[in-house]
Coordinates of C-alpha atoms and ligand atoms in Angstrom, one line a residue:
M1 CA -0.5 33.8 -4.2
A2 CA 2.4 34.4 -2.5
T3 CA -0.1 35.1 0.3
I4 CA -2.1 32.2 0.4
M5 CA 2.2 31.1 -0.1
N6 CA 2.9 32.9 3.2
S7 CA 0.1 32.0 5.0
V8 CA 0.1 28.7 4.3
L9 CA 3.6 28.8 5.6
E10 CA 3.0 30.4 8.4
G11 CA 0.6 27.9 9.5
M12 CA 3.0 25.6 9.4
G13 CA 6.2 27.0 11.4
Q14 CA 9.0 27.7 11.7
A15 CA 10.8 24.8 10.4
Q16 CA 9.4 25.1 6.9
Q17 CA 9.6 28.5 7.0
H18 CA 13.3 27.9 7.9
H19 CA 13.4 25.5 4.9
E20 CA 11.6 27.2 2.5
T21 CA 13.9 30.1 1.6
N22 CA 16.6 27.0 1.3
Q23 CA 17.0 24.5 -1.3
G24 CA 13.8 25.0 -2.8
Y25 CA 11.7 21.6 -3.9
I26 CA 11.5 18.0 -6.1
M27 CA 8.4 17.3 -8.2
A28 CA 6.7 14.2 -8.2
L29 CA 4.6 13.5 -10.9
D30 CA 2.3 10.3 -10.4
S31 CA 0.5 9.5 -13.3
G32 CA -1.8 6.8 -11.8
T33 CA -4.9 4.8 -13.7
T34 CA -7.8 6.8 -12.1
S35 CA -6.2 10.6 -12.3
V36 CA -2.8 12.4 -12.6
R37 CA -0.6 14.4 -9.7
A38 CA 2.0 16.9 -9.3
I39 CA 3.5 17.2 -5.4
L40 CA 5.9 19.0 -4.5
F41 CA 7.9 17.8 -1.8
D42 CA 11.2 20.1 0.9
E43 CA 13.5 18.9 2.0
F44 CA 12.6 16.8 5.1
G45 CA 10.3 15.2 2.4
A46 CA 6.7 17.2 3.2
K47 CA 4.0 17.3 1.0
V48 CA 4.2 20.4 0.6
A49 CA 1.6 21.3 -2.1
Q50 CA -0.6 19.1 -4.6
A51 CA -2.8 19.7 -8.5
Q52 CA -5.1 16.8 -9.5
R53 CA -7.3 15.6 -13.0
S54 CA -9.1 12.4 -12.7
I55 CA -8.1 9.7 -16.3
S56 CA -10.6 8.4 -18.7
I57 CA -11.2 5.6 -18.8
K58 CA -12.3 3.1 -22.0
Y59 CA -14.0 -0.4 -22.6
P60 CA -14.7 0.1 -26.1
Q61 CA -15.0 -4.3 -25.4
S62 CA -15.5 -6.8 -22.8
G63 CA -12.2 -7.0 -20.6
W64 CA -10.6 -4.3 -23.4
V65 CA -9.1 -1.4 -21.1
E66 CA -7.8 1.8 -23.1
Q67 CA -6.9 5.3 -21.7
D68 CA -6.3 8.4 -24.2
P69 CA -1.6 8.6 -23.7
I70 CA -2.9 12.5 -24.7
E71 CA -4.7 13.1 -22.3
I72 CA -2.6 11.5 -20.0
L73 CA 0.4 14.1 -20.8
S74 CA -2.2 17.5 -21.6
R75 CA -3.4 16.8 -17.9
Q76 CA -0.7 15.8 -16.0
I77 CA 0.9 19.8 -17.7
A78 CA -1.4 21.3 -16.4
C79 CA -0.7 19.1 -13.3
M80 CA 2.5 20.5 -13.4
I81 CA 1.2 24.1 -13.6
E82 CA -1.4 24.3 -11.3
V83 CA 1.0 22.6 -8.8
Q84 CA 2.8 26.0 -9.9
F85 CA 0.6 29.1 -9.3
K86 CA -1.1 27.2 -6.3
S87 CA 2.1 27.2 -4.2
G88 CA 3.7 30.1 -5.8
I89 CA 6.7 28.1 -6.1
H90 CA 7.8 28.3 -9.2
S91 CA 10.0 26.8 -11.9
D92 CA 13.5 28.4 -11.4
R93 CA 13.1 26.4 -6.9
I94 CA 12.5 22.9 -8.2
K95 CA 15.8 21.5 -8.6
A96 CA 14.6 18.4 -10.0
V97 CA 11.0 15.8 -10.7
G98 CA 10.7 12.3 -10.3
I99 CA 8.4 10.2 -12.0
T100 CA 6.2 7.0 -11.6
N101 CA 3.3 5.8 -13.4
Q102 CA 1.9 2.7 -13.9
R103 CA 3.4 -0.3 -14.4
E104 CA 3.2 -2.9 -18.3
T105 CA -0.2 -0.1 -20.1
V106 CA 1.8 1.0 -23.4
V107 CA 1.8 3.7 -26.2
V108 CA 3.2 4.1 -29.4
W109 CA 3.9 6.9 -31.8
D110 CA 5.2 7.5 -35.2
R111 CA 8.4 8.5 -34.6
R112 CA 8.1 12.1 -36.9
T113 CA 5.2 13.7 -35.9
G114 CA 5.3 12.6 -32.2
Q115 CA 1.4 11.3 -32.4
P116 CA -0.2 7.9 -30.8
I117 CA -1.0 5.0 -33.6
Y118 CA -3.6 3.8 -31.3
N119 CA -5.3 4.1 -27.7
A120 CA -2.5 3.5 -24.6
V121 CA -3.6 -0.1 -23.9
V122 CA -3.0 -1.0 -20.0
W123 CA -2.9 -3.0 -18.2
Q124 CA -5.8 -4.5 -17.4
C125 CA -6.6 -5.1 -20.9
R126 CA -6.9 -9.2 -21.2
R127 CA -7.5 -8.9 -25.3
T128 CA -4.2 -10.5 -25.6
A129 CA -4.7 -13.0 -23.7
S130 CA -4.6 -15.8 -26.4
M131 CA -1.5 -14.9 -27.8
V132 CA 0.6 -15.5 -23.8
D133 CA -1.3 -19.0 -24.1
E134 CA -0.5 -20.2 -27.5
I135 CA 3.5 -18.7 -26.6
V136 CA 2.8 -20.6 -23.2
E137 CA 2.1 -23.6 -25.7
A138 CA 4.8 -23.6 -27.3
G139 CA 6.9 -24.2 -24.9
N140 CA 8.4 -20.7 -24.2
F141 CA 7.4 -19.6 -20.7
D142 CA 9.9 -21.3 -18.6
L143 CA 12.0 -19.0 -21.4
I144 CA 10.3 -16.5 -19.9
R145 CA 9.8 -16.5 -16.8
S146 CA 14.1 -17.1 -16.1
K147 CA 14.8 -13.3 -17.8
T148 CA 12.3 -12.3 -16.8
G149 CA 11.1 -12.7 -13.6
L150 CA 8.1 -13.0 -15.2
I151 CA 4.8 -15.5 -15.0
P152 CA 4.1 -15.1 -19.1
D153 CA 0.3 -13.2 -18.9
A154 CA -1.4 -10.7 -21.0
Y155 CA -1.1 -8.2 -18.0
F156 CA 2.5 -7.1 -18.6
S157 CA 3.4 -5.0 -21.5
A158 CA 4.6 -7.5 -24.8
T159 CA 1.5 -8.2 -26.3
K160 CA -0.1 -5.2 -26.0
I161 CA 2.2 -3.7 -28.5
A162 CA 2.8 -6.4 -30.6
W163 CA -1.2 -6.8 -30.7
I164 CA -1.8 -2.5 -31.2
L165 CA 0.9 -3.5 -34.8
D166 CA -0.9 -6.0 -35.6
N167 CA -4.6 -4.2 -35.6
V168 CA -3.4 -0.4 -36.3
D169 CA -2.9 0.0 -40.5
G170 CA 0.7 -0.2 -41.9
A171 CA 2.3 -0.2 -38.2
R172 CA 3.7 -3.2 -38.7
E173 CA 5.8 -1.7 -41.2
M174 CA 6.6 1.1 -39.9
A175 CA 7.5 -0.7 -36.5
E176 CA 10.7 -2.6 -38.4
T177 CA 11.6 0.6 -40.0
G178 CA 12.1 2.3 -37.2
E179 CA 9.0 4.8 -37.9
L180 CA 7.3 4.1 -34.6
M181 CA 8.3 4.4 -30.8
C182 CA 6.6 2.8 -28.1
G183 CA 7.3 3.2 -24.2
T184 CA 5.2 2.7 -21.2
I185 CA 3.6 5.6 -19.2
D186 CA 6.5 6.6 -17.4
T187 CA 8.7 7.4 -21.1
W188 CA 5.3 8.7 -22.8
L189 CA 5.3 11.4 -20.0
V190 CA 9.8 11.4 -21.1
Y191 CA 9.8 11.2 -24.0
N192 CA 6.9 14.0 -24.4
L193 CA 8.2 16.8 -21.2
T194 CA 12.0 16.4 -23.2
H195 CA 10.4 17.9 -26.1
G196 CA 11.7 14.0 -28.1
V197 CA 15.1 14.6 -27.1
V198 CA 15.4 11.3 -24.3
H199 CA 13.5 8.4 -25.8
A200 CA 14.0 6.3 -22.5
T201 CA 11.7 4.4 -19.5
D202 CA 14.0 2.8 -16.3
Y203 CA 15.2 -1.0 -15.4
T204 CA 12.3 -1.0 -12.9
N205 CA 9.8 -0.6 -15.9
A206 CA 11.6 -1.5 -17.9
S207 CA 11.4 -5.1 -15.9
R208 CA 7.1 -5.2 -16.1
T209 CA 7.3 -5.7 -20.3
M210 CA 8.4 -9.5 -20.7
L211 CA 10.5 -7.7 -23.1
F212 CA 13.3 -6.8 -20.6
N213 CA 16.2 -9.1 -19.4
I214 CA 16.9 -8.3 -16.3
H215 CA 19.8 -10.1 -15.6
T216 CA 21.4 -8.5 -18.0
L217 CA 20.0 -4.9 -17.6
D218 CA 18.9 -4.8 -21.1
W219 CA 16.8 -5.0 -23.7
D220 CA 16.1 -9.6 -24.4
D221 CA 16.6 -10.7 -28.5
E222 CA 15.3 -13.2 -28.0
L223 CA 11.8 -12.1 -26.5
C224 CA 11.1 -9.7 -28.9
E225 CA 11.7 -11.9 -31.2
L226 CA 9.7 -14.5 -29.2
F227 CA 6.7 -11.5 -28.9
R228 CA 6.9 -9.4 -32.4
V229 CA 8.2 -6.5 -30.9
P230 CA 10.7 -4.4 -33.8
R231 CA 13.9 -3.5 -30.1
I232 CA 14.8 -0.8 -32.6
M233 CA 10.8 1.7 -31.4
L234 CA 12.1 0.7 -27.8
P235 CA 13.1 3.5 -25.2
E236 CA 16.9 3.2 -23.8
P237 CA 16.4 1.5 -20.5
R238 CA 17.8 3.0 -18.0
P239 CA 19.1 2.9 -14.0
S240 CA 16.0 4.9 -11.5
S241 CA 18.1 7.6 -10.4
G242 CA 19.9 9.9 -13.0
N243 CA 19.8 11.6 -15.8
F244 CA 16.2 11.8 -18.2
G245 CA 16.6 14.8 -19.7
R246 CA 15.2 18.0 -18.8
V247 CA 11.3 19.4 -18.8
S248 CA 11.1 21.5 -21.8
S249 CA 10.9 25.0 -21.0
D250 CA 7.4 25.6 -22.7
V251 CA 6.3 23.6 -19.4
M252 CA 8.3 25.2 -16.6
T253 CA 11.3 27.6 -18.1
N254 CA 13.8 26.8 -15.9
H255 CA 13.3 23.2 -17.1
P256 CA 14.5 21.2 -14.5
P257 CA 16.2 18.0 -14.8
I258 CA 13.9 14.5 -14.4
S259 CA 15.9 12.7 -12.7
G260 CA 13.8 9.5 -10.9
V261 CA 11.4 7.3 -12.3
A262 CA 10.3 3.9 -11.6
G263 CA 7.0 2.0 -11.3
D264 CA 4.5 2.6 -9.3
Q265 CA 4.5 0.0 -6.8
Q266 CA 8.8 0.2 -6.3
A267 CA 8.5 4.1 -6.3
S268 CA 6.8 2.5 -3.4
L269 CA 9.5 1.1 -2.0
F270 CA 12.2 3.2 -2.2
G271 CA 9.5 5.8 -0.6
H272 CA 9.1 3.5 2.4
C273 CA 12.9 3.6 3.0
C274 CA 13.6 -0.5 1.8
F275 CA 17.0 -0.1 1.2
E276 CA 18.0 -3.5 2.7
P277 CA 17.9 -6.9 1.8
G278 CA 14.8 -8.6 4.1
S279 CA 12.7 -5.0 4.1
V280 CA 8.9 -5.6 2.9
K281 CA 6.4 -3.3 1.5
N282 CA 2.5 -3.8 1.6
T283 CA 0.3 -1.0 -0.1
Y284 CA -3.8 -2.3 1.3
G285 CA -5.7 -0.9 -1.5
T286 CA -8.7 -2.6 -3.4
G287 CA -6.0 -5.4 -3.2
C288 CA -2.9 -5.7 -1.8
F289 CA 0.2 -5.2 -3.1
M290 CA 3.7 -6.7 -2.0
L291 CA 7.9 -6.6 -2.2
M292 CA 10.0 -8.0 -0.9
N293 CA 13.8 -6.5 -1.3
T294 CA 16.2 -9.2 -1.4
G295 CA 19.6 -7.6 -2.6
S296 CA 21.6 -9.0 -5.8
D297 CA 20.1 -12.4 -5.6
A298 CA 16.5 -12.0 -8.4
V299 CA 15.3 -14.4 -6.4
T300 CA 13.4 -17.5 -7.9
S301 CA 9.9 -18.2 -6.3
R302 CA 8.5 -21.4 -5.4
N303 CA 5.0 -19.9 -5.1
G304 CA 4.7 -18.1 -8.1
L305 CA 5.7 -14.7 -7.1
L306 CA 7.1 -12.3 -9.9
T307 CA 10.3 -12.1 -9.7
T308 CA 11.4 -8.0 -10.8
I309 CA 13.6 -4.4 -10.5
G310 CA 13.2 -3.9 -6.8
I311 CA 16.4 -0.9 -6.6
A312 CA 17.6 0.5 -9.3
E313 CA 19.5 2.9 -7.7
G314 CA 23.0 5.0 -7.0
G315 CA 24.6 2.0 -9.3
K316 CA 24.1 -1.2 -7.9
V317 CA 20.6 -3.0 -8.8
S318 CA 18.2 -4.5 -6.0
Y319 CA 15.7 -7.4 -6.8
A320 CA 11.9 -7.8 -5.4
L321 CA 10.0 -10.3 -4.7
E322 CA 6.4 -9.3 -5.5
G323 CA 3.3 -10.8 -4.9
S324 CA -0.9 -9.9 -5.0
V325 CA -3.4 -10.5 -3.1
F326 CA -5.9 -9.8 -5.6
Q327 CA -9.6 -8.9 -2.6
A328 CA -8.2 -6.6 0.0
G329 CA -10.5 -3.8 -0.3
S330 CA -12.9 -3.9 -2.7
T331 CA -13.6 -7.2 0.0
I332 CA -14.5 -3.5 2.2
Q333 CA -16.7 -3.1 -0.9
W334 CA -18.5 -6.0 -1.0
I335 CA -20.0 -6.5 2.7
R336 CA -21.0 -2.6 2.0
D337 CA -22.4 -2.8 -1.5
E338 CA -23.5 -6.6 -2.0
L339 CA -24.7 -6.9 1.5
G340 CA -25.2 -4.0 3.5
L341 CA -23.5 -4.5 6.8
V342 CA -22.2 -1.4 6.7
E343 CA -21.9 2.1 4.9
H344 CA -18.7 3.5 5.3
A345 CA -15.2 1.1 4.9
S346 CA -14.5 3.2 7.5
E347 CA -17.1 1.9 10.4
T348 CA -14.7 -1.8 9.9
G349 CA -12.6 -1.2 12.0
D350 CA -14.6 -0.2 14.9
I351 CA -17.4 -2.8 14.2
A352 CA -14.3 -5.6 13.8
K353 CA -12.8 -4.6 17.7
S354 CA -16.6 -4.5 19.3
V355 CA -16.3 -8.9 19.7
P356 CA -13.4 -10.8 20.6
S357 CA -12.8 -12.1 17.8
T358 CA -15.4 -14.0 15.0
G359 CA -16.2 -17.1 16.6
G360 CA -15.2 -19.8 14.5
C361 CA -16.1 -18.0 11.3
Y362 CA -13.3 -16.8 8.3
V363 CA -14.8 -15.4 4.7
V364 CA -12.3 -16.1 2.1
P365 CA -13.2 -13.0 -1.1
A366 CA -11.9 -15.6 -3.5
F367 CA -13.5 -13.9 -5.8
T368 CA -12.0 -14.8 -8.8
G369 CA -10.2 -17.5 -7.6
L370 CA -6.8 -17.8 -5.9
G371 CA -3.8 -16.2 -5.9
A372 CA -0.7 -16.9 -4.3
P373 CA 0.3 -18.9 -3.3
W374 CA -2.3 -21.1 -3.9
W375 CA -2.7 -20.2 -7.4
D376 CA -6.2 -21.9 -8.0
S377 CA -8.4 -18.9 -11.5
N378 CA -11.9 -21.8 -10.3
A379 CA -11.7 -21.2 -6.7
R380 CA -14.2 -19.9 -5.4
G381 CA -15.4 -17.7 -1.7
V382 CA -16.6 -19.4 1.3
I383 CA -17.9 -17.7 4.3
C384 CA -17.9 -21.1 6.8
G385 CA -17.3 -22.1 10.6
L386 CA -21.3 -19.9 11.0
T387 CA -23.6 -20.8 14.1
R388 CA -26.4 -19.1 15.9
D389 CA -23.7 -16.2 17.6
T390 CA -22.6 -15.5 13.4
D391 CA -23.8 -11.6 13.7
R392 CA -22.4 -8.8 11.5
A393 CA -19.5 -8.4 13.3
R394 CA -18.4 -10.9 13.1
L395 CA -19.1 -11.3 9.8
V396 CA -17.8 -7.4 9.4
R397 CA -14.9 -8.7 12.0
A398 CA -13.9 -11.8 8.9
A399 CA -13.7 -10.3 6.8
C400 CA -11.6 -7.7 7.7
E401 CA -9.0 -10.9 8.7
S402 CA -9.0 -11.2 4.9
M403 CA -7.2 -8.9 4.5
A404 CA -4.5 -10.2 7.0
Y405 CA -4.9 -13.6 6.7
Q406 CA -4.0 -13.6 2.8
T407 CA -1.2 -11.0 3.3
Y408 CA 0.2 -13.4 5.6
D409 CA 0.3 -16.5 3.2
I410 CA 2.2 -14.3 0.3
L411 CA 4.4 -12.7 2.8
K412 CA 5.4 -16.6 4.2
A413 CA 6.3 -18.0 0.8
M414 CA 8.4 -14.5 0.0
E415 CA 10.2 -15.7 3.4
A416 CA 10.3 -18.9 2.0
D417 CA 11.5 -18.4 -1.1
S418 CA 14.2 -15.9 -0.3
G419 CA 15.6 -17.7 2.8
N420 CA 15.3 -13.8 5.4
A421 CA 13.4 -14.1 7.9
L422 CA 10.6 -10.1 7.7
T423 CA 11.7 -8.1 10.4
S424 CA 9.0 -5.6 10.0
L425 CA 6.2 -4.9 7.2
E426 CA 6.0 -1.6 6.9
V427 CA 2.1 -0.2 5.3
D428 CA -0.3 2.6 3.2
G429 CA -3.0 2.5 1.3
G430 CA -6.9 3.2 2.1
A431 CA -7.1 0.4 4.4
S432 CA -4.1 1.3 6.4
N433 CA -6.0 3.8 8.6
N434 CA -7.5 0.0 9.2
E435 CA -6.3 -0.2 13.5
F436 CA -8.0 -3.6 13.5
I437 CA -6.4 -4.7 10.9
M438 CA -2.7 -3.6 11.3
Q439 CA -3.1 -4.6 14.9
F440 CA -4.8 -8.1 13.9
Q441 CA -1.3 -8.5 11.0
S442 CA 1.4 -8.0 13.7
D443 CA -0.8 -10.3 15.6
L444 CA -0.1 -12.9 13.3
L445 CA 3.6 -12.4 12.1
G446 CA 4.6 -10.9 14.7
I447 CA 6.5 -8.3 13.8
P448 CA 6.4 -5.2 14.4
V449 CA 4.2 -3.4 11.8
E450 CA 4.8 0.5 10.7
R451 CA 2.7 3.5 8.9
C452 CA 4.5 5.5 8.0
E453 CA 2.4 9.8 8.7
M454 CA 3.5 10.1 3.9
D455 CA 0.5 9.1 3.5
E456 CA 2.4 9.8 -0.6
T457 CA 4.8 7.4 -0.4
T458 CA 4.5 6.3 -3.9
A459 CA 4.8 9.5 -5.5
L460 CA 7.9 10.7 -2.1
G461 CA 9.5 7.6 -3.7
A462 CA 9.5 8.9 -6.9
A463 CA 11.1 12.4 -5.5
Y464 CA 13.7 10.7 -3.1
L465 CA 14.7 8.9 -6.8
A466 CA 15.0 13.2 -8.3
G467 CA 16.9 14.2 -5.3
L468 CA 19.0 12.2 -5.2
A469 CA 20.4 12.2 -8.2
V470 CA 21.1 16.0 -8.0
G471 CA 22.3 16.2 -4.6
F472 CA 19.1 17.3 -2.9
W473 CA 19.5 14.6 -0.6
E474 CA 22.9 12.3 0.2
D475 CA 22.6 9.6 0.6
H476 CA 20.0 6.3 2.4
D477 CA 20.2 7.6 6.1
E478 CA 19.0 10.8 5.3
L479 CA 15.9 9.9 3.4
V480 CA 16.0 7.2 7.1
S481 CA 16.3 10.2 8.9
M482 CA 13.6 11.9 7.9
R483 CA 11.5 9.1 8.2
A484 CA 8.6 10.1 10.2
I485 CA 5.8 7.2 11.6
S486 CA 2.5 8.0 11.5
A487 CA 1.2 4.7 14.1
T488 CA 3.5 0.8 15.2
Y489 CA 1.7 -1.5 15.9
E490 CA 3.1 -4.7 18.6
P491 CA 2.4 -8.4 18.4
Q492 CA 0.2 -9.2 21.3
M493 CA -1.5 -12.3 20.3
D494 CA 0.0 -16.1 22.4
E495 CA 1.5 -18.4 19.6
R496 CA -1.4 -20.8 20.9
T497 CA -4.1 -18.0 19.8
R498 CA -1.9 -17.4 16.8
A499 CA -2.1 -21.4 15.1
A500 CA -5.2 -22.0 15.8
L501 CA -7.4 -19.6 13.8
L502 CA -4.4 -20.2 10.9
D503 CA -5.1 -23.1 10.8
G504 CA -8.6 -22.3 10.7
W505 CA -7.9 -20.5 7.9
H506 CA -6.0 -22.7 5.8
A507 CA -8.8 -25.0 7.6
A508 CA -10.8 -22.8 5.4
V509 CA -9.7 -22.1 2.1
R510 CA -8.8 -25.4 0.8
R511 CA -12.6 -24.9 0.9
T512 CA -12.3 -23.3 -1.5
L513 CA -9.7 -25.0 -4.0
A514 CA -12.0 -26.0 -6.7
Ligands
LIG1 P1 -6.8 2.0 -4.6 O1 -5.8 3.2 -4.8 O2 -6.7 0.4 -5.2 O3 -8.2 2.8 -5.3 P2 -7.2 2.9 -1.7 O4 -5.5 3.2 -1.4 O5 -7.6 4.8 -2.4 O6 -6.8 1.8 -2.9 O7 -7.9 2.2 -0.6 C1 -9.2 2.3 -0.7 C2 -9.5 0.8 -0.8 O8 -9.2 0.4 1.0 C3 -11.2 0.7 -0.6 O9 -10.6 -0.8 -1.5 C4 -12.1 0.5 0.2 O10 -12.8 -0.2 0.5 C5 -10.4 0.2 1.8 N1 -11.0 0.9 2.8 C6 -10.4 2.5 3.5 N2 -10.8 2.3 4.3 C7 -10.7 1.5 4.8 C8 -10.8 1.6 6.5 N3 -10.6 2.3 7.5 N4 -10.5 -0.4 5.9 C9 -10.9 -1.6 5.3 N5 -11.4 -0.7 4.4 C10 -10.5 0.1 4.4

C-alpha cells in the first residue's frame, strides 16, 4: 500500500508530498441513491482517494421505491475501510468524517435491537400520494407551507414514516411507546457509525421531512400530529457543522469525530462556497437542481419554489430557495435512446456548435408536465418551429438549449422572489461538461457561468463542514482561497438576440400547457 501511495504522491508533485506529512485528511461519505462512496480530501481540498459501491433499488409495486438500509450501511462501511487501505491513509491521519446523503428517504428501526422494521422508503416513492392529497384537501396547505417552506408532496419524509407505522404489524404502538426510532439516511448512518450513541440529524436534512419548522429550527408538534408521526421517534436536529459523535472503533481504529452532515444539494451549495446571499449553484444531471442562498431571509416563493435550510454552520442559518428542472440530461438521453440522433451524450456539444442556431426550432421536454415556474402537470412536450432546414444538428442543439432555457426560467423566478440579482452561476454535474450549453447559459443569463475544477462538490461540501468544525480549515475565506475554477463562460450574446430567443422559447412553452 505504501508503495502505491508513494508513487501516487510522486505523480502529484511536491506540494502534495508536503501536506501528505502535514495536517491529515478529511473523509467524506456520499450516500447517494445509486451508489455510496467514501472520499479522502487533503488540506487543499484535493481528492486523494475514493471507494465506491453501488446500491440496489427495489420497485415492489408501480410507483413504490425501496432500498435495504443494511445494504446502504454495510456498503458505506466497506467504502470507509477500502479507501483507507487503498490510499495507505489510516484513521490516525483522518481528522474528521463528513456525511452527505440522498434526502427525504427514511428508515424506521427498533430502538432495542437497532434492526430496521421495514426497507428504507426512498424519496422517489409515490405510495403516499393519496395521503398527502387528503391532508391538503382538509385545508392544511398553508400551514405546511408556512412552517416547513415545502409544497406538500409525497416526496418528503413525513408520510413515508406514517406509512411504515400504519403498515408494519404493531409498529404504531411501538412508536408511541418510544420503542422505535426513525431518521433520514444521515441519521441512520450516524446512529450506526457511533454504535447507537448519537441519534441526530442536521437542519438541512430535517428541513426536507415536512415535520420541521424551519423558523424555530425544531420539530413541530402540530405537524407531527397532522402526519401522525410521534415526536419521540425523531432524531435531535443539530447544525450541519459540529458534533455528531465519533465513528466507533470497529470501523475506524482511531474513532475520528463525525463533524459535518448535510443533504446532498445543500452540501453541494457549501462545496461551491455559495456563502453569500444571492449566490447560486446549479447541478446539471438527469434533472437540474438549483439552490440560491437567501441569507437570513426565509423567502416564500410566489413561483412555487421551495424554501429550505441552505447552510447551518458557524452559529447561523442561511435559508435557500430551491428549484428543479425535471428533464435536463434526460432530454439528451431521449435524443440518444429514443430518437437515435447521437450515440453518446458527450457528442452533443460539438454537434450543437456545428450550426449557428436552431433556425427557430425549440424542444420543450415537458415529458411529465412542467415544474417551476409553470406548474402544469398535464403539459406535454413539443418540438416547434420546424422548417425544411431543421436537421439533426439543429434538433440536437434545440435539445441542449432546452436545459439552459429551463434553468433560466427558474433562476429568474428566484431573482424575482428574493430580490437578489444573480452575479454568477456555479455549476457542476455531468452535463456541465457540455461547453456549448454552458456558453449558451451564460449568454441567456448575461452573467458568468463558472465550473469548479473539483467534480465532487457535494462530497467536498460535507468535508468542508466536517473540517471547519474541528479546525482543519479555519474559515470561509480559507475555503474560498482554495477554490479552483476549471472554466468560466462569459456572456457574449447581444441583448436583441437574447430577447428574441427567449420570446421564442416562451411561445414554445405556451404551446405545451394543457
Ligand atoms: P446524475 O447524477 O443525475 O445521474 P450526472 O451528473 O452523472 O447525472 O450526469 C448525467 C446526465 O448528464 C445524463 O442524463 C446525460 O445524458 C447528461 N450528460 C452527460 N454528459 C453530457 C454532455 N456532455 N452534454 C449533455 N448532456 C450530458
